[in-house]
Short mmCIF file of C-alpha atoms in Angstrom, two decimals:
data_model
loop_
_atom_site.label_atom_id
_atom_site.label_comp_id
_atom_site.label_asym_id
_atom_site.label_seq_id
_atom_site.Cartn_x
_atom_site.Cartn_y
_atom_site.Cartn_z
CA UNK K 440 91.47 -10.15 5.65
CA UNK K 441 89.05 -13.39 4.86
CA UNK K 442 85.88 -11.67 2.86
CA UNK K 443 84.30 -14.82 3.05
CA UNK K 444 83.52 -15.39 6.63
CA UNK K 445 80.64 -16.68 8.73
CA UNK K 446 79.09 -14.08 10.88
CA UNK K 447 79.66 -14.86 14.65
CA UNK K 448 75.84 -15.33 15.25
CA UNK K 449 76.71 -18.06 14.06
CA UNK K 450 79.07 -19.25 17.00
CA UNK K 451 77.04 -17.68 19.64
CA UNK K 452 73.79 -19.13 18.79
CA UNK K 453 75.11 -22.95 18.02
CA UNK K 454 76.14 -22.49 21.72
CA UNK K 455 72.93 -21.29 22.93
CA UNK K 456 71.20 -24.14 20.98
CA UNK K 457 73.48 -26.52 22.70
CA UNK K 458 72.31 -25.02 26.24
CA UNK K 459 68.34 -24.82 25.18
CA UNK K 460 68.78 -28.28 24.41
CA UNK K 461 69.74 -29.01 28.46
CA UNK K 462 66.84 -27.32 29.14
CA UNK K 463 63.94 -28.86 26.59
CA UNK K 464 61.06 -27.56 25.15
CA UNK K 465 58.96 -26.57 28.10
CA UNK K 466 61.86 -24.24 29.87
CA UNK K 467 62.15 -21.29 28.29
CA UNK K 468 65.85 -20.12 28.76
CA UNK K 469 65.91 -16.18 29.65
CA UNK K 470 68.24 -14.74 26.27
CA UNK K 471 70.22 -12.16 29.34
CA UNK K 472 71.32 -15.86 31.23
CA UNK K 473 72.85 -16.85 28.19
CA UNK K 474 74.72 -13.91 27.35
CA UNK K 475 75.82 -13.89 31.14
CA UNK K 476 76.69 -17.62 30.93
CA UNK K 477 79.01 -16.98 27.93
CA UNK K 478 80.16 -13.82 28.87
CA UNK K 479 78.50 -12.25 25.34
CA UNK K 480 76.91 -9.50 24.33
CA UNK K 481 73.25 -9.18 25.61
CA UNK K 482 71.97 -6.87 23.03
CA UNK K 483 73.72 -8.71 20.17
CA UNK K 484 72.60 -11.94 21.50
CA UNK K 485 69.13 -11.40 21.49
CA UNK K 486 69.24 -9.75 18.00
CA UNK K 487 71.07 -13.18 16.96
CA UNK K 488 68.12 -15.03 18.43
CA UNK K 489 65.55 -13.41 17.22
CA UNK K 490 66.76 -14.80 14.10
CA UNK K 491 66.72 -18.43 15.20
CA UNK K 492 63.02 -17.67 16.17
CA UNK K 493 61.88 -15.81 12.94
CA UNK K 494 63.45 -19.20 11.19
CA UNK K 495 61.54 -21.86 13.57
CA UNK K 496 64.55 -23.51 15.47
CA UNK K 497 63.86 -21.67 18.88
CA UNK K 498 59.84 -20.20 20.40
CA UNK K 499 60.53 -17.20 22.40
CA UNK K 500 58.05 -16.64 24.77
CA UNK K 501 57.66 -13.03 26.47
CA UNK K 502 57.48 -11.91 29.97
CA UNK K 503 59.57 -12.35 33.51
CA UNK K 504 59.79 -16.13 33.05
CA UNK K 505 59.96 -15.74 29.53
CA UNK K 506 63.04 -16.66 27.16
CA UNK K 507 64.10 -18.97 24.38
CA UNK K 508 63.32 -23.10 23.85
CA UNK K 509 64.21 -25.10 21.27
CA UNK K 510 61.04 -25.15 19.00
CA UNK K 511 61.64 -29.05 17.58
CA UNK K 512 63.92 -31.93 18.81
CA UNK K 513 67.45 -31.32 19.36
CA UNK K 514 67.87 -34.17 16.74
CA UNK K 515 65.96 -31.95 14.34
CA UNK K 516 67.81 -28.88 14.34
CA UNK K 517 71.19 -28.57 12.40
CA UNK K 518 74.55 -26.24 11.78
CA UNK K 519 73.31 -25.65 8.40
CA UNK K 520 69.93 -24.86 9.77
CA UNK K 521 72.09 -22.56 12.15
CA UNK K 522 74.24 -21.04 9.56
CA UNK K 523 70.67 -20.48 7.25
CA UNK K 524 69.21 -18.59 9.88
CA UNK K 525 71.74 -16.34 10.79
CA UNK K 526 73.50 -15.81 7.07
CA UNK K 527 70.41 -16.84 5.00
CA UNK K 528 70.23 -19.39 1.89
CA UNK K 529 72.09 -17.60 -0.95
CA UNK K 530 75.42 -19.26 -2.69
CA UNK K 531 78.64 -18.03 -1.75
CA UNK K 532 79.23 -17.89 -4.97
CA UNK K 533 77.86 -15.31 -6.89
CA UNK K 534 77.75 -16.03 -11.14
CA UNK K 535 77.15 -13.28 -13.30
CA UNK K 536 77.76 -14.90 -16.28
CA UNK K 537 80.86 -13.28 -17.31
CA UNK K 538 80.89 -16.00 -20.48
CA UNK K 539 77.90 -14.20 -22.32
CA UNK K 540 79.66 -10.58 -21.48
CA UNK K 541 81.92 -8.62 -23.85
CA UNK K 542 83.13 -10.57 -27.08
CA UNK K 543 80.52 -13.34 -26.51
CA UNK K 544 77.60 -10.73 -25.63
CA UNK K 545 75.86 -11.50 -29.20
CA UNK K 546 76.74 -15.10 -28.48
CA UNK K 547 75.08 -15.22 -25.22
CA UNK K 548 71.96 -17.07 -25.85
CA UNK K 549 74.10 -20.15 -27.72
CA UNK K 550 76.51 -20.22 -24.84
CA UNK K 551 73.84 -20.46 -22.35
CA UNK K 552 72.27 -23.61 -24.28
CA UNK K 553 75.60 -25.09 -24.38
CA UNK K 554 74.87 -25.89 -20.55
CA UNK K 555 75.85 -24.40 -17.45
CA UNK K 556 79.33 -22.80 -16.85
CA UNK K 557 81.76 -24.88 -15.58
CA UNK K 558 83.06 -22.77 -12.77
CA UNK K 559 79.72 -22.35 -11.63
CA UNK K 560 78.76 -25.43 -11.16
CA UNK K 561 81.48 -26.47 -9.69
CA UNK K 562 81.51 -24.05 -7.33
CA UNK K 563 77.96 -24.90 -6.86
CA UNK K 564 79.08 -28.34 -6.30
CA UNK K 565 81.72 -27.60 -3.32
CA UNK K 566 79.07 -25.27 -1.85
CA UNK K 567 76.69 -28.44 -1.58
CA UNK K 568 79.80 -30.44 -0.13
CA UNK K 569 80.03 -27.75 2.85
CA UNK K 570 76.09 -27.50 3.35
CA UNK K 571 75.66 -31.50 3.54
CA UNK K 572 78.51 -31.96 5.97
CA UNK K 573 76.84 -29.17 8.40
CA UNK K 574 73.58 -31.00 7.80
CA UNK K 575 75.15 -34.09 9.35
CA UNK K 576 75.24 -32.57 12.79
CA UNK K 577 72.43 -32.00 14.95
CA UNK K 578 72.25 -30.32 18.08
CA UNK K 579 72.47 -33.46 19.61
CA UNK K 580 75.55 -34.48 18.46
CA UNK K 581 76.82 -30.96 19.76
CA UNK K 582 75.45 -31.70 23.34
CA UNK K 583 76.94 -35.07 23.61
CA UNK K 584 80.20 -33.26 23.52
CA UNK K 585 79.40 -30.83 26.87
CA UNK K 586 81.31 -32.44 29.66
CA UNK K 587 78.92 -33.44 32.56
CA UNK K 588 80.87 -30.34 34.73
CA UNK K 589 79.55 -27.28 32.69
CA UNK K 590 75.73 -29.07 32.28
CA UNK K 591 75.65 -29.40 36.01
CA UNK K 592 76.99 -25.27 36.43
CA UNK K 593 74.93 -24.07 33.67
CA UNK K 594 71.45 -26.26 35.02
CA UNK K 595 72.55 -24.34 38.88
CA UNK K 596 72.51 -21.41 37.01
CA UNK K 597 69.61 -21.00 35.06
CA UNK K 598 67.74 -22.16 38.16
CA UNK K 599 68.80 -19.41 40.14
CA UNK K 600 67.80 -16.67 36.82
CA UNK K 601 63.96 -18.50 36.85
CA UNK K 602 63.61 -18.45 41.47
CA UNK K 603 59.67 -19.28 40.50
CA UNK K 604 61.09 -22.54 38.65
CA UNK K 605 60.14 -25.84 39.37
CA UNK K 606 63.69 -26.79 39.86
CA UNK K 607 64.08 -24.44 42.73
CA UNK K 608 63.16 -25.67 46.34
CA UNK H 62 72.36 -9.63 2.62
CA UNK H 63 74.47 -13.05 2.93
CA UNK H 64 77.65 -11.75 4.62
CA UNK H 65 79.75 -15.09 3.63
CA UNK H 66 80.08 -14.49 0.03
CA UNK H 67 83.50 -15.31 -2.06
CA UNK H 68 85.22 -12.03 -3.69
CA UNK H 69 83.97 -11.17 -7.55
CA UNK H 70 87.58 -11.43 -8.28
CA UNK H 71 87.15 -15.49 -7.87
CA UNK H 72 84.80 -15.61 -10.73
CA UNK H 73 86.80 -13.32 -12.94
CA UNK H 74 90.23 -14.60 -12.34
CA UNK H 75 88.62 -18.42 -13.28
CA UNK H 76 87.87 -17.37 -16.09
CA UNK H 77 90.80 -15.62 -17.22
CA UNK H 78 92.82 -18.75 -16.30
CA UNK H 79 90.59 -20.59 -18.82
CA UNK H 80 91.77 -18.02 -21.24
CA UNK H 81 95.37 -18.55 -20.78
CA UNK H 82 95.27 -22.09 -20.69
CA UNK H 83 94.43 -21.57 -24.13
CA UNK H 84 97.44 -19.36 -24.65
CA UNK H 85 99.94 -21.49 -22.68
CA UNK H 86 102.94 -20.54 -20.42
CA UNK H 87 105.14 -18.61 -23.35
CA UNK H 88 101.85 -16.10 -24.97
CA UNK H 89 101.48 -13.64 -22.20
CA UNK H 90 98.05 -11.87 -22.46
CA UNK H 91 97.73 -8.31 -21.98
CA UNK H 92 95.58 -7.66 -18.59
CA UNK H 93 93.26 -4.95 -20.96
CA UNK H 94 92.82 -8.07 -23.44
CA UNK H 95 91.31 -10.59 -20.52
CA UNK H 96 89.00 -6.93 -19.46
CA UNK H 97 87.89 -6.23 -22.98
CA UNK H 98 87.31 -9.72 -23.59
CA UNK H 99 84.55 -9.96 -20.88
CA UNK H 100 83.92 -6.33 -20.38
CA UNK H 101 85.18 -6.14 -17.00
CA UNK H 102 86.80 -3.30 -15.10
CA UNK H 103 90.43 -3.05 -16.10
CA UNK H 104 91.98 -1.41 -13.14
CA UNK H 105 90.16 -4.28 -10.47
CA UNK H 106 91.12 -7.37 -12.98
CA UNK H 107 94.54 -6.31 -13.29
CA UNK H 108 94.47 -5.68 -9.33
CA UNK H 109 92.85 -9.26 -9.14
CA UNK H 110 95.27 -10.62 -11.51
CA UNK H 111 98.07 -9.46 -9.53
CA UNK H 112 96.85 -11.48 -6.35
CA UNK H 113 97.18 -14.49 -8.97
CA UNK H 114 100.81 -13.57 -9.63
CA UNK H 115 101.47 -12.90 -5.77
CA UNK H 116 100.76 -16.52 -5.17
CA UNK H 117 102.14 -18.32 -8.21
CA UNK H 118 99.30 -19.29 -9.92
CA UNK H 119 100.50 -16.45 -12.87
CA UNK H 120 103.85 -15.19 -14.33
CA UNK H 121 103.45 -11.37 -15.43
CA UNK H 122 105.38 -10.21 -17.65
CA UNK H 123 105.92 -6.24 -18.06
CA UNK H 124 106.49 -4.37 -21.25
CA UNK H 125 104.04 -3.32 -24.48
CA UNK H 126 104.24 -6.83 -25.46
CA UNK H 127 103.34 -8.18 -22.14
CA UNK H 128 100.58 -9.64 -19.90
CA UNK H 129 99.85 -12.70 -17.48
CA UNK H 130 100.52 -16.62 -18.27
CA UNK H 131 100.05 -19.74 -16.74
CA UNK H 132 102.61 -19.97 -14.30
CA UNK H 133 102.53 -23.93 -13.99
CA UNK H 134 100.49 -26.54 -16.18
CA UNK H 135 96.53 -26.11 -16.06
CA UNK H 136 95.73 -29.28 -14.69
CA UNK H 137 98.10 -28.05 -11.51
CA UNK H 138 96.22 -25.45 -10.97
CA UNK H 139 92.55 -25.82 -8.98
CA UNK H 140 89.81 -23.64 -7.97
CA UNK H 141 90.51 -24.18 -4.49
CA UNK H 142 94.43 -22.30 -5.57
CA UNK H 143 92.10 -19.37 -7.10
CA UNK H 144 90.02 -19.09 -3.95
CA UNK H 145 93.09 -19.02 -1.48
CA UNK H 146 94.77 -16.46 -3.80
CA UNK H 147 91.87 -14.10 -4.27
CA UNK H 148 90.44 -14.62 -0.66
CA UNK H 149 93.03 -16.06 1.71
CA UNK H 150 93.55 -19.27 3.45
CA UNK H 151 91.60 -18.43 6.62
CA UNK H 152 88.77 -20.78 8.07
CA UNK H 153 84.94 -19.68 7.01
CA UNK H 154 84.31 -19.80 11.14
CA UNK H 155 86.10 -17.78 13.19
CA UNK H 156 86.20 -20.10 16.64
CA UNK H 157 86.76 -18.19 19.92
CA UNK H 158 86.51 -20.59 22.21
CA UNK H 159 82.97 -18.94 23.94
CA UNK H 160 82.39 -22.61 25.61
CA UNK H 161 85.61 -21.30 28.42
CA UNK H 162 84.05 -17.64 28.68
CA UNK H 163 81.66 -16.19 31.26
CA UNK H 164 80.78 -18.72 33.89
CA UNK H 165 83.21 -21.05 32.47
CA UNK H 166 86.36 -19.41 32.88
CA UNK H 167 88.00 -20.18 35.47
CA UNK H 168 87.56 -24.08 34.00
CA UNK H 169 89.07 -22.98 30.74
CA UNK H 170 91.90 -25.27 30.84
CA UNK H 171 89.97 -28.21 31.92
CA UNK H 172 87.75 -27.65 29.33
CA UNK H 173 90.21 -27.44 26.52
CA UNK H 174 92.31 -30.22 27.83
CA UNK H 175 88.90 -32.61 26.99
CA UNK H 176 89.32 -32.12 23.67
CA UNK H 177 88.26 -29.70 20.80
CA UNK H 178 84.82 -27.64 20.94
CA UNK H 179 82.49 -30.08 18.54
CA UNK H 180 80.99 -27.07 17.15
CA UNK H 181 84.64 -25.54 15.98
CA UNK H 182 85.48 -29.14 14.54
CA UNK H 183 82.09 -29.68 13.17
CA UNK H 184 82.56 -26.49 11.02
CA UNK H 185 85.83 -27.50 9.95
CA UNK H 186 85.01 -30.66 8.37
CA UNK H 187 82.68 -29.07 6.55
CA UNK H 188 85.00 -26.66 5.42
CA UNK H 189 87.78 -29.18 4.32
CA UNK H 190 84.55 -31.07 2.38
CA UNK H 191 84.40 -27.37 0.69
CA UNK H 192 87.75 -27.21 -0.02
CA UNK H 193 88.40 -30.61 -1.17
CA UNK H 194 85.90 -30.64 -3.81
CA UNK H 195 87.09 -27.03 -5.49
CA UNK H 196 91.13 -28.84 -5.06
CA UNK H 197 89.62 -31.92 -7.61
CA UNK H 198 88.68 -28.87 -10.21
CA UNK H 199 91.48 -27.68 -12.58
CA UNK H 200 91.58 -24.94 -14.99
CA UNK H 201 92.02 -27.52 -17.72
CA UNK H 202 88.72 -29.29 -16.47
CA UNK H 203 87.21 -25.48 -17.09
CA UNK H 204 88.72 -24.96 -20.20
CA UNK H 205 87.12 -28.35 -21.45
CA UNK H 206 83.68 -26.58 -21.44
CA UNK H 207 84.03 -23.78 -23.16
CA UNK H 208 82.48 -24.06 -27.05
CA UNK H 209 85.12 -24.04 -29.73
CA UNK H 210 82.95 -21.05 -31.19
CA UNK H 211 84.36 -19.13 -28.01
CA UNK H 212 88.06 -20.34 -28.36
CA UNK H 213 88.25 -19.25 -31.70
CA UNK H 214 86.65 -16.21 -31.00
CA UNK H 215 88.95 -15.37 -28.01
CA UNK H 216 92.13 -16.62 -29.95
CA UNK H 217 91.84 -14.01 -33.16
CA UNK H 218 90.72 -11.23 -30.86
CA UNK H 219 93.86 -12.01 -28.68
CA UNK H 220 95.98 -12.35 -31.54
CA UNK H 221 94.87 -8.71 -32.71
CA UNK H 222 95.91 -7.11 -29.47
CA UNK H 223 99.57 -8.57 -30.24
CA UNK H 224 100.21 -7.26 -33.73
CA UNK H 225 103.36 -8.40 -33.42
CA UNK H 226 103.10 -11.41 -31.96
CA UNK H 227 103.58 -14.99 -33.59
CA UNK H 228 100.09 -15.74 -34.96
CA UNK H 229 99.99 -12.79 -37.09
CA UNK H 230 101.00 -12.64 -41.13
#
């Protein structure tokens, strides 16, 4: 068993971002359509997008036409934003300094002025690898990749969870 | 709480293999040295250390004048070999494929036959950016930053756990 593994938030709400981006800034998306719509849990969900919201990539606004819109351009939100919001900003790799500890305890403050430890910074350095590569890809790009089929079934169906929308007749 | 965080046995077993590249293939070093010498838990390294030897990054050998070596040169071994060994080779993100659930199920196979989910391979890249920088780190890129104080240190403290080993009078 993988300790080291994304929580899957993190899948659920990259999809929902994809989705609020469809719908703009102005149509808030209700968070019990998009549970329905991916066939997820409602209760998780919306604990999962709280998060988004307490980190500024989604508004939620409250009441029967209320719900969830992206809170900046598309273009403006990230995976790594994603992955910050719903796992938070700490290293994967945790350094206790195990160089300074034991034999080298008396040492430690002639170590440490030697320069950072090698493993940590490199792990530091592959850490920074994985955060700039999800940095590269915006919601946009995610959207661009939602074939013109499920846009068309998922705008039908958030129309028909808001009836006093403007896109219903 | 960050939930994606690597296994303390990562940065303990890196810096053991530092150790032992300074012992080579043929000076096995007792598992109870590597703890004492870094005041770690004996019983978790040696469990830690055995997930080295499991995937062939260590040889152990048994007996009072035992303990773990190299198994292959230093500079063949990486931090990305430590990582797999200690935490397995499974991807970070768990993919499963939520874009052909709920209202999009019955167009599952359509969907998948239009190519990969861009979030999945999004995630992956940025894992194989991850990976790819620990796989250009070697133990004998490690070992090159620790202080010769520390080397000399470790190698007469070593050498007094094997009384009857080579180094001794």
């Amino acid at each position: 068993m993988l300790s080291m593994q994304l929580p899957n938030g993190v899948e659920w709400t990259a999809h929902c971002l994809v989705v609020l981006e469809q719908f703009g800034s102005t149509q808030p998306v209700p968070s019990a359509a998009l549970a329905e719509a991916y066939g997820l849990s409602p209760t998780y969900l919306n604990k999962h997008l709280q998060k988004l919201a307490a980190n500024g990539l989604v508004t939620s606004t409250p009441g029967q036409a209320g719900g969830f819109a992206l809170a900046r351009p598309a273009q403006e939100i990230t995976l790594a934003d994603v992955v910050d919001a719903l796992d938070g900003r700490g290293p994967i790799f945790r350094c206790t300094e195990i160089r300074c500890q034991g034999l080298f305890k008396e040492r430690s403050a002639e170590i440490k002025a030697s320069g950072p430890c090698r493993i940590a910074s490199a792990m530091r350095q592959a850490e920074d690898a994985w955060r700039s590569s999800l940095s590269q890809v915006s919601i946009t790009d995610l959207a661009a990749g939602v074939d013109a089929h499920s846009r068309q079934q998922l705008s039908e169906f958030i129309d028909r969870k808001h009836p006093e929308g403007e896109h219903q007749p």
